[in-house]
Amino acid sequence: MASSNSLMDSLFQRSLEDLIKGLRLGESTFISRSLEEIRREIKLTDLSTKSVALQKLSYLAALHGVDMAWAAFHAVEVVSSSRFAHKRIGYHAIAQSFSDQTPVMLLITNQLRKDLNSSNEHEVSLALECLARIGTDDLARDLTSEVFTLLGSSKALVRKKAIGVVLRVFDKYPDAVKVCFKRLVENLESSDPQLLSAVVGVFCELTAKDPRSYLPLAPEFYKILVDSRNNWVLIKVLKIFAKLASIEPRLAKKVADPVCEHMRKQNVGKSLLFECIRTVFSSLSDQETALKLAVAKIREFLVDDDPNLKYLGLHALSIVAPKHLWAVLENKEAVVKAMSDEDPNVKLEALHLLMAMVNEDNVTEISRILMNYALKSDPLFCNEIICSVLLPCSRNSYEIIVDFDWYLSLLGEMARVPHCQRGKEIEHQLIDIGTRVKDARLELVRVSRALLIDPALLGNQFLYPILSAAAWASGEYVEFSKSPYEIAEALLQPRTCLLPDSIRAIYIHSAFKVLVFSLGAYFSAQQPTSPPLAQESTSSGHSMVNGFTYNSISSLVNMIELGLCSLSGTIDVEVQERAKNILGFIGMIKHEIAEKATSQNSETEGHRAIAFMEDVFSEELGPVSSTAQEKVPLPEGLELNENLEGLQEICREVLEPMAESDYSSDKVSFSVAKLRIRDQEEASSSLPPPLESSSLLAEHRKRHGLYYLSSQKSEDHNDREGNDNNTSNEYPPANEISVDSFKPKKKISKPRPVVVKLDEGDEPKRKPDASSSNDESLSRAIQTALMGKGKGKEKEKEIVKENHEMNVDTENIEQSSRREKKNKKNGERSSKRSSRRQRGKEASVTKPVEVPDLLL
Amino acid sequence: MDRLMSLCVPSLDLRKHRSLIDSLEIQSCYLLSEHSCLASGFGSIHFVLLVSRQGKVRLTKWYSPYTQKERSKVIRELSGVILNRGPKLCNFVEWRGYKVVYKRYASLYFCMCIDAEDNELEVLEIIHHYVEILDRYFGSVCELDLIFNFHKAYYILDELLIAGEIQESSKKTVARIISAQDQMVEAAKEEAGSISYIIAQAS
C-alpha cells in the first residue's frame, strides 16, 4: 500500500512549473500547502520525485524566503544520484542553503571528492561551484589534492573553475598554498584568456588582503598589464598594482607609463579608463605626468551628461583630494554645479568634495553657501550638509575656525534650520567651545539666550540636546549675560514642561547658577569692600553692568520660587531634588535679602551662604582629554581583557559608527557628573561652615584628581611644559596660506582666540584593526611558497621573525633583493626550483619578500 | 511583458526608459554609517538580485554568508532604495559601506553588490553581459522566461561567476556549456519518463 501511495505521489507530483503557476494565482496559503507537499515528496525514495521537491523548495527559499535548512540531508541524498539532472538540482540547493554550521556538512566530503574526480567535466564543474560557495576548513583541507589535480586539467571549463575555488580553499586552509600555489602562478602565463581572467581575479582578491606577499609576482602582472587587451583582466591587474605600488614606491614609477598609455588610447573602455584614473589617484599620485593626465581625464567625466560618469568623476576626486587638493580646486565649478544635481548620490559626493576644500580662509563662504542649500534641501540631505559642516569645522580642536563669534552664530542658525536633526553634535560643540575658548563665551551666552527665550523651539524634540547645551552655557557663564533675570525667566518658562526630565534638571540647575550669581552681585554691590565676594565678579569684568537693586533681586527670587514650587512634587527625582534644593536655599536666604536692604551688617548668615555657593560654582570647567580614562591606574586583581575577546567581534559594528557621538556623550556625562558633585556639596553647604566643606572638596579632588584634568590644567601647564600644547598660537596667520578660495579673502580683523587643547588624545582614538589569524597564516604560507621553502614550522617562525625585521628595516630588503637578483634569472619559479637546501641556508640571511627589480 | 533586450541600449544608457515614480525616500543610501552586518565574501561580488518593478524578487544569489533573515532584510531594504530612484540618476547606490550597482532592463532591475573600491562600470558591463547571455539562451528574454526558468538563470549565472568572481567572458562558451548540460538532462528525462521505468520503480 505504501508503495502505491508513493507511486501516486510521484505520478501526480506538481512540477516546478505548476508551483510557479500556482504561486502567481495567490501566494500565502499556497506556499504553506506546497511546503506540506514538498515535505512529503522529499522523503520518498524515488530520486526524481525527491529532486523535483528539492527544486521547488529551493525556488521557494530563493524568492519567498522560506527556510530550507531542514532539507539539508535530502539535498545530500539528491547529490548522490548518478544523474546529472539530479546532481545539478542538489548542488544548487546545497550552495544556496548550506552554511558552516550545517550539521550534514561532513556527509558531502566523499561525494564532492567523487564528483571532482568524475570524468564528466560538467559534474566536476558542479562540484567545484559548490565547493567555492560552501567550502569549510575541513572540506578545504580534505579536497586540496583534488583541487590541485584539477588546476592542471586540460579542460578549460574545469581548470578555470578550479582556479576560482582556490580563493576559498586558501582562505580556509592556508596550508593548501604549499600544494597549489605553484600551479596557480603558472596559469598567469596562460594564453587562454578565460584562464588568465580567472587567475588574475584570484590574485586580485588575494593581493587586496595582503599585498606584501605578492610583490615578487610583480613582473608577471606587469607583463599582463602591457600585453592584455581584455578590459576586465586589465582592471583586475590595475587593482593589483594599486595595492602593490602603495607599499613599493619604485613599482609606482615603473607602472605609471603603461597606465598612461592605456589612458591615452582612443576609444578606451570607460571602465578601464576609470580604473586607470583611480589607480593613479590612489597609488601613483606622486607620478606627475600620470597625475596630470588623470586629472585631465577626470574632467571629461565631470562634464559628461551621463550621471554615472559624473558620480564616478566626483568620487575619484575625493580620493585624490587629501593629497592633491589642486585637482579638486581646478574643477570647483563642476563640483559646485553638482550640488544642485537631481541625483542625491551626486550631490553627496559634491558635498564631500566641497568640504574637502575648506580652509580657514573660505570656511565662512563655503558654510554660507551650504547653509543656503540646507534650507532648501530635503530633510535627509539637509542633515548631511549640517553634518559635513560640523565635522571639518570641529576637526583638530576647531583648527580652521578663526572667528568663533561667527561660528557660534552659525551653530545657532543651524539649530533653527527646520529639518535639523543633528542636535547631539551641535550640543557637543557648543559646550566644547564654551570650555575651550574663553573669548567666545560672551557670544556663546548671546546665542544661548536667543535659543532659550524662543518658546517655539521647545516643541522640537531634535533640538533638546541643543537647548540643554544652551541652558548649561547660560548658567555656567551667566556673568556674561546682560540680563540674568531674562535668562532665569526663560529657563523656567511654562513650556519647559515639554522637555525630558534629564534636560529639565539641567535647566533648573542653570537657573540656580543664575540665582547664585545674581545674589552674589547684589551683595557685593552693597559691599564693594568685601574681598571674598568681589573675587569672581571682578575677574569676570562684566557683572557690574547689571546692578541689582532690592526690587529686581526680590522679583527674581520670587519668580524662581514661583516657577519651582510646582516642581517640588515631580515624579522624576532629579528634577524634584534640584527644585527642592533651590527652594530650600531661597527659603534660607529670603529674609536676608530684605535685611540687607536695611542694615549694613556684612557678617550675616545669608551672606556667608551666598559666598560659599559662589565658591562652589567658581571653579571653571574645562575640556576632558579622551585619554583621561587611561590615566586611571588599573586596580590590582581586576582583569579587564579576560574572556572579552569575543565581545569585540560583536560590538565592533555597533561601536564604530558611534565613535563620534560617544565622544560627545562623554562630555555631557562628565558635566552631569560634575554637577552631581556640586549638588552633594550644596546639600552639605547650608549647615557646616565653608571651611569644612572646602576641605572636603580638596580631599575629594585629591582622591579623584585624575578626573579633574581640565581644571588642573593651569597648574599642570607650568609643571610639564615639555609635552603640552595648550595654546594654538602655532597656527600660521591666515594670510600666509594662499590656497584659492571662493571669494577674495577678507582681512581678519581680530586675532584668533586661544583654544584650549589638551596635550594628547583630543581626537577619539581609533581601534587597531584586529586582523584575523587566518589571514596571517595565509600570507605566511604564501611567502613560504614564494620562497620555495617546503615545510617546517621552524622556518615559518623564522619568517614571522624576519617579517618584523623587515617592517623595521626596509633598506635591507632592497639590498637583499639586489643580491637575490643575481641568483635568479627567471622570476620566482626558477628560484623555487633551485635546491631546497641552498634556499634553506639563504633563508636565514635573506628576507622573505623579495622586491623584484622589474627587469622587463 | 516587454522584452528585456528590446529596451536595452548598448551604451548602457537608461535615459530612454520610462520614468519611475520619483520619491523623497532615498533613505539609506546616505546612511553609510549604519553598521554592516555582512560577513565579507571571497570574491568581489557579494550577491546578485533580480527584482521586478513591482518589487517581486525574481532571482537571488548570495556569495557571502547571510542567514535567511538577513537575506530578506537586505532584499527589502535594497528594493526600497533602488525602485524609488528616478530614471535619470546614476546606477550606483552606497549601502552599508558597500556599493550596489543596478541597471534596469524593461521591467527588471539587475542588482549586484560589490565592495566600495570595486569598479562600478565593470559591474555594469558584467550585468549587461549576463543579460546578453540570457537573451541569447532564451531568444529575446523577457521577465516571464526568468520566472518560469529561474533555475536556468541560475545555471547561467554560475557559469559567469564563481565565488563572486567573474569567470567567463565569452558568450559563446557559456551558451555551449549550458546547452551541453541541457542535453544531458533531456536524455535522462526521456529515459525516466518512459512508462516502463515508472513501473520498474513501483514494483
mmCIF file of N, CA and C in Angstrom, chain A residues 90-166:
data_model
loop_
_atom_site.group_PDB
_atom_site.id
_atom_site.type_symbol
_atom_site.label_atom_id
_atom_site.label_comp_id
_atom_site.label_asym_id
_atom_site.label_seq_id
_atom_site.Cartn_x
_atom_site.Cartn_y
_atom_site.Cartn_z
ATOM 1 N N GLY A 90 20.597 19.214 -6.782
ATOM 2 C CA GLY A 90 21.119 19.024 -5.426
ATOM 3 C C GLY A 90 22.222 20.015 -5.099
ATOM 4 N N TYR A 91 23.171 20.164 -6.002
ATOM 5 C CA TYR A 91 24.279 21.087 -5.737
ATOM 6 C C TYR A 91 23.789 22.537 -5.650
ATOM 7 N N HIS A 92 22.817 22.822 -6.471
ATOM 8 C CA HIS A 92 22.278 24.172 -6.398
ATOM 9 C C HIS A 92 21.651 24.433 -5.031
ATOM 10 N N ALA A 93 20.905 23.434 -4.557
ATOM 11 C CA ALA A 93 20.266 23.582 -3.249
ATOM 12 C C ALA A 93 21.308 23.700 -2.143
ATOM 13 N N ILE A 94 22.375 22.904 -2.263
ATOM 14 C CA ILE A 94 23.417 22.954 -1.227
ATOM 15 C C ILE A 94 24.099 24.325 -1.217
ATOM 16 N N ALA A 95 24.464 24.792 -2.406
ATOM 17 C CA ALA A 95 25.144 26.082 -2.482
ATOM 18 C C ALA A 95 24.262 27.186 -1.916
ATOM 19 N N GLN A 96 22.986 27.002 -2.087
ATOM 20 C CA GLN A 96 22.075 28.053 -1.654
ATOM 21 C C GLN A 96 21.829 28.030 -0.152
ATOM 22 N N SER A 97 21.826 26.830 0.447
ATOM 23 C CA SER A 97 21.327 26.769 1.822
ATOM 24 C C SER A 97 22.359 26.388 2.862
ATOM 25 N N PHE A 98 23.499 25.826 2.463
ATOM 26 C CA PHE A 98 24.429 25.361 3.499
ATOM 27 C C PHE A 98 25.223 26.526 4.088
ATOM 28 N N SER A 99 25.505 26.412 5.376
ATOM 29 C CA SER A 99 26.423 27.352 5.999
ATOM 30 C C SER A 99 27.440 26.515 6.773
ATOM 31 N N ASP A 100 28.403 27.185 7.380
ATOM 32 C CA ASP A 100 29.434 26.449 8.111
ATOM 33 C C ASP A 100 28.837 25.592 9.222
ATOM 34 N N GLN A 101 27.669 25.999 9.686
ATOM 35 C CA GLN A 101 27.097 25.289 10.821
ATOM 36 C C GLN A 101 26.202 24.116 10.402
ATOM 37 N N THR A 102 25.993 23.937 9.122
ATOM 38 C CA THR A 102 25.106 22.862 8.699
ATOM 39 C C THR A 102 25.660 21.513 9.164
ATOM 40 N N PRO A 103 24.867 20.755 9.911
ATOM 41 C CA PRO A 103 25.402 19.539 10.535
ATOM 42 C C PRO A 103 25.782 18.445 9.537
ATOM 43 N N VAL A 104 25.094 18.382 8.390
ATOM 44 C CA VAL A 104 25.392 17.282 7.472
ATOM 45 C C VAL A 104 26.578 17.586 6.564
ATOM 46 N N MET A 105 27.262 18.695 6.862
ATOM 47 C CA MET A 105 28.405 19.087 6.044
ATOM 48 C C MET A 105 29.395 17.935 5.881
ATOM 49 N N LEU A 106 29.570 17.172 6.970
ATOM 50 C CA LEU A 106 30.546 16.086 6.944
ATOM 51 C C LEU A 106 30.196 15.032 5.898
ATOM 52 N N LEU A 107 28.914 14.928 5.599
ATOM 53 C CA LEU A 107 28.477 13.844 4.717
ATOM 54 C C LEU A 107 28.841 14.096 3.259
ATOM 55 N N ILE A 108 29.125 15.322 2.903
ATOM 56 C CA ILE A 108 29.301 15.562 1.473
ATOM 57 C C ILE A 108 30.755 15.503 1.027
ATOM 58 N N THR A 109 31.678 15.362 1.967
ATOM 59 C CA THR A 109 33.087 15.351 1.568
ATOM 60 C C THR A 109 33.358 14.282 0.505
ATOM 61 N N ASN A 110 32.892 13.079 0.782
ATOM 62 C CA ASN A 110 33.168 11.992 -0.161
ATOM 63 C C ASN A 110 32.475 12.181 -1.491
ATOM 64 N N GLN A 111 31.246 12.675 -1.422
ATOM 65 C CA GLN A 111 30.517 12.910 -2.663
ATOM 66 C C GLN A 111 31.239 13.946 -3.511
ATOM 67 N N LEU A 112 31.693 15.000 -2.840
ATOM 68 C CA LEU A 112 32.425 16.044 -3.572
ATOM 69 C C LEU A 112 33.684 15.454 -4.195
ATOM 70 N N ARG A 113 34.368 14.628 -3.423
ATOM 71 C CA ARG A 113 35.609 14.056 -3.938
ATOM 72 C C ARG A 113 35.311 13.207 -5.170
ATOM 73 N N LYS A 114 34.225 12.434 -5.057
ATOM 74 C CA LYS A 114 33.861 11.564 -6.167
ATOM 75 C C LYS A 114 33.574 12.398 -7.427
ATOM 76 N N ASP A 115 32.806 13.454 -7.228
ATOM 77 C CA ASP A 115 32.441 14.267 -8.389
ATOM 78 C C ASP A 115 33.627 15.061 -8.928
ATOM 79 N N LEU A 116 34.527 15.468 -8.025
ATOM 80 C CA LEU A 116 35.710 16.189 -8.504
ATOM 81 C C LEU A 116 36.581 15.277 -9.360
ATOM 82 N N ASN A 117 36.514 13.992 -9.079
ATOM 83 C CA ASN A 117 37.298 13.033 -9.864
ATOM 84 C C ASN A 117 36.535 12.485 -11.059
ATOM 85 N N SER A 118 35.313 12.952 -11.245
ATOM 86 C CA SER A 118 34.482 12.413 -12.309
ATOM 87 C C SER A 118 35.095 12.697 -13.679
ATOM 88 N N SER A 119 34.740 11.816 -14.632
ATOM 89 C CA SER A 119 35.256 12.046 -15.985
ATOM 90 C C SER A 119 34.376 13.040 -16.743
ATOM 91 N N ASN A 120 33.187 13.275 -16.218
ATOM 92 C CA ASN A 120 32.280 14.232 -16.845
ATOM 93 C C ASN A 120 32.622 15.648 -16.368
ATOM 94 N N GLU A 121 33.045 16.474 -17.292
ATOM 95 C CA GLU A 121 33.516 17.803 -16.874
ATOM 96 C C GLU A 121 32.402 18.636 -16.238
ATOM 97 N N HIS A 122 31.175 18.384 -16.643
ATOM 98 C CA HIS A 122 30.078 19.171 -16.072
ATOM 99 C C HIS A 122 29.830 18.799 -14.610
ATOM 100 N N GLU A 123 30.003 17.540 -14.311
ATOM 101 C CA GLU A 123 29.872 17.129 -12.911
ATOM 102 C C GLU A 123 30.988 17.736 -12.069
ATOM 103 N N VAL A 124 32.192 17.721 -12.618
ATOM 104 C CA VAL A 124 33.313 18.329 -11.902
ATOM 105 C C VAL A 124 33.017 19.804 -11.651
ATOM 106 N N SER A 125 32.479 20.435 -12.689
ATOM 107 C CA SER A 125 32.225 21.865 -12.560
ATOM 108 C C SER A 125 31.163 22.146 -11.501
ATOM 109 N N LEU A 126 30.150 21.263 -11.422
ATOM 110 C CA LEU A 126 29.142 21.435 -10.369
ATOM 111 C C LEU A 126 29.783 21.346 -8.984
ATOM 112 N N ALA A 127 30.623 20.332 -8.805
ATOM 113 C CA ALA A 127 31.247 20.137 -7.501
ATOM 114 C C ALA A 127 32.141 21.325 -7.150
ATOM 115 N N LEU A 128 32.838 21.848 -8.153
ATOM 116 C CA LEU A 128 33.719 22.986 -7.899
ATOM 117 C C LEU A 128 32.921 24.229 -7.497
ATOM 118 N N GLU A 129 31.836 24.458 -8.211
ATOM 119 C CA GLU A 129 30.989 25.600 -7.860
ATOM 120 C C GLU A 129 30.509 25.489 -6.420
ATOM 121 N N CYS A 130 30.105 24.286 -6.072
ATOM 122 C CA CYS A 130 29.592 24.061 -4.728
ATOM 123 C C CYS A 130 30.686 24.308 -3.694
ATOM 124 N N LEU A 131 31.870 23.769 -3.971
ATOM 125 C CA LEU A 131 32.974 23.949 -3.030
ATOM 126 C C LEU A 131 33.331 25.429 -2.890
ATOM 127 N N ALA A 132 33.276 26.137 -3.988
ATOM 128 C CA ALA A 132 33.608 27.560 -3.949
ATOM 129 C C ALA A 132 32.640 28.316 -3.049
ATOM 130 N N ARG A 133 31.439 27.810 -2.941
ATOM 131 C CA ARG A 133 30.441 28.541 -2.179
ATOM 132 C C ARG A 133 30.407 28.107 -0.707
ATOM 133 N N ILE A 134 30.554 26.798 -0.445
ATOM 134 C CA ILE A 134 30.331 26.341 0.928
ATOM 135 C C ILE A 134 31.582 25.829 1.618
ATOM 136 N N GLY A 135 32.729 25.780 0.926
ATOM 137 C CA GLY A 135 33.926 25.163 1.488
ATOM 138 C C GLY A 135 34.214 25.573 2.923
ATOM 139 N N THR A 136 34.335 24.602 3.790
ATOM 140 C CA THR A 136 34.710 24.875 5.179
ATOM 141 C C THR A 136 36.183 24.535 5.354
ATOM 142 N N ASP A 137 36.690 24.757 6.557
ATOM 143 C CA ASP A 137 38.087 24.420 6.837
ATOM 144 C C ASP A 137 38.355 22.954 6.506
ATOM 145 N N ASP A 138 37.440 22.095 6.971
ATOM 146 C CA ASP A 138 37.647 20.656 6.775
ATOM 147 C C ASP A 138 37.586 20.277 5.299
ATOM 148 N N LEU A 139 36.552 20.791 4.625
ATOM 149 C CA LEU A 139 36.411 20.464 3.201
ATOM 150 C C LEU A 139 37.645 20.925 2.442
ATOM 151 N N ALA A 140 38.091 22.137 2.731
ATOM 152 C CA ALA A 140 39.243 22.679 2.023
ATOM 153 C C ALA A 140 40.453 21.785 2.261
ATOM 154 N N ARG A 141 40.620 21.342 3.495
ATOM 155 C CA ARG A 141 41.773 20.511 3.807
ATOM 156 C C ARG A 141 41.680 19.174 3.071
ATOM 157 N N ASP A 142 40.486 18.557 3.148
ATOM 158 C CA ASP A 142 40.350 17.208 2.601
ATOM 159 C C ASP A 142 40.394 17.180 1.078
ATOM 160 N N LEU A 143 40.027 18.289 0.454
ATOM 161 C CA LEU A 143 39.909 18.244 -1.003
ATOM 162 C C LEU A 143 41.035 18.985 -1.717
ATOM 163 N N THR A 144 42.028 19.428 -0.950
ATOM 164 C CA THR A 144 43.112 20.190 -1.560
ATOM 165 C C THR A 144 43.775 19.424 -2.700
ATOM 166 N N SER A 145 44.001 18.136 -2.503
ATOM 167 C CA SER A 145 44.733 17.395 -3.535
ATOM 168 C C SER A 145 43.907 17.298 -4.819
ATOM 169 N N GLU A 146 42.580 17.174 -4.694
ATOM 170 C CA GLU A 146 41.730 17.136 -5.884
ATOM 171 C C GLU A 146 41.809 18.472 -6.620
ATOM 172 N N VAL A 147 41.726 19.533 -5.848
ATOM 173 C CA VAL A 147 41.791 20.853 -6.477
ATOM 174 C C VAL A 147 43.126 21.028 -7.198
ATOM 175 N N PHE A 148 44.172 20.532 -6.557
ATOM 176 C CA PHE A 148 45.496 20.629 -7.170
ATOM 177 C C PHE A 148 45.511 19.920 -8.528
ATOM 178 N N THR A 149 44.943 18.714 -8.552
ATOM 179 C CA THR A 149 44.904 17.978 -9.813
ATOM 180 C C THR A 149 44.136 18.764 -10.870
ATOM 181 N N LEU A 150 43.004 19.304 -10.462
ATOM 182 C CA LEU A 150 42.154 19.988 -11.435
ATOM 183 C C LEU A 150 42.802 21.268 -11.952
ATOM 184 N N LEU A 151 43.680 21.865 -11.137
ATOM 185 C CA LEU A 151 44.370 23.088 -11.585
ATOM 186 C C LEU A 151 45.196 22.804 -12.833
ATOM 187 N N GLY A 152 45.560 21.533 -13.023
ATOM 188 C CA GLY A 152 46.336 21.196 -14.208
ATOM 189 C C GLY A 152 45.507 20.520 -15.280
ATOM 190 N N SER A 153 44.187 20.576 -15.111
ATOM 191 C CA SER A 153 43.312 19.896 -16.061
ATOM 192 C C SER A 153 43.461 20.466 -17.460
ATOM 193 N N SER A 154 43.249 19.594 -18.443
ATOM 194 C CA SER A 154 43.364 20.072 -19.818
ATOM 195 C C SER A 154 42.080 20.744 -20.270
ATOM 196 N N LYS A 155 40.993 20.533 -19.528
ATOM 197 C CA LYS A 155 39.727 21.142 -19.921
ATOM 198 C C LYS A 155 39.621 22.541 -19.323
ATOM 199 N N ALA A 156 39.424 23.502 -20.182
ATOM 200 C CA ALA A 156 39.400 24.899 -19.715
ATOM 201 C C ALA A 156 38.272 25.128 -18.725
ATOM 202 N N LEU A 157 37.122 24.525 -18.985
ATOM 203 C CA LEU A 157 35.972 24.716 -18.109
ATOM 204 C C LEU A 157 36.308 24.319 -16.678
ATOM 205 N N VAL A 158 36.944 23.160 -16.544
ATOM 206 C CA VAL A 158 37.283 22.662 -15.217
ATOM 207 C C VAL A 158 38.392 23.497 -14.601
ATOM 208 N N ARG A 159 39.390 23.784 -15.408
ATOM 209 C CA ARG A 159 40.566 24.445 -14.871
ATOM 210 C C ARG A 159 40.227 25.840 -14.343
ATOM 211 N N LYS A 160 39.437 26.567 -15.071
ATOM 212 C CA LYS A 160 39.161 27.942 -14.613
ATOM 213 C C LYS A 160 38.302 27.931 -13.359
ATOM 214 N N LYS A 161 37.432 26.937 -13.241
ATOM 215 C CA LYS A 161 36.653 26.877 -12.004
ATOM 216 C C LYS A 161 37.519 26.448 -10.828
ATOM 217 N N ALA A 162 38.461 25.566 -11.114
ATOM 218 C CA ALA A 162 39.387 25.167 -10.057
ATOM 219 C C ALA A 162 40.177 26.381 -9.577
ATOM 220 N N ILE A 163 40.540 27.232 -10.509
ATOM 221 C CA ILE A 163 41.266 28.450 -10.132
ATOM 222 C C ILE A 163 40.395 29.307 -9.209
ATOM 223 N N GLY A 164 39.123 29.402 -9.592
ATOM 224 C CA GLY A 164 38.221 30.196 -8.753
ATOM 225 C C GLY A 164 38.088 29.619 -7.355
ATOM 226 N N VAL A 165 38.078 28.304 -7.251
ATOM 227 C CA VAL A 165 37.908 27.646 -5.960
ATOM 228 C C VAL A 165 39.110 27.891 -5.045
ATOM 229 N N VAL A 166 40.271 28.028 -5.666
ATOM 230 C CA VAL A 166 41.492 28.210 -4.887
ATOM 231 C C VAL A 166 41.346 29.334 -3.858
#
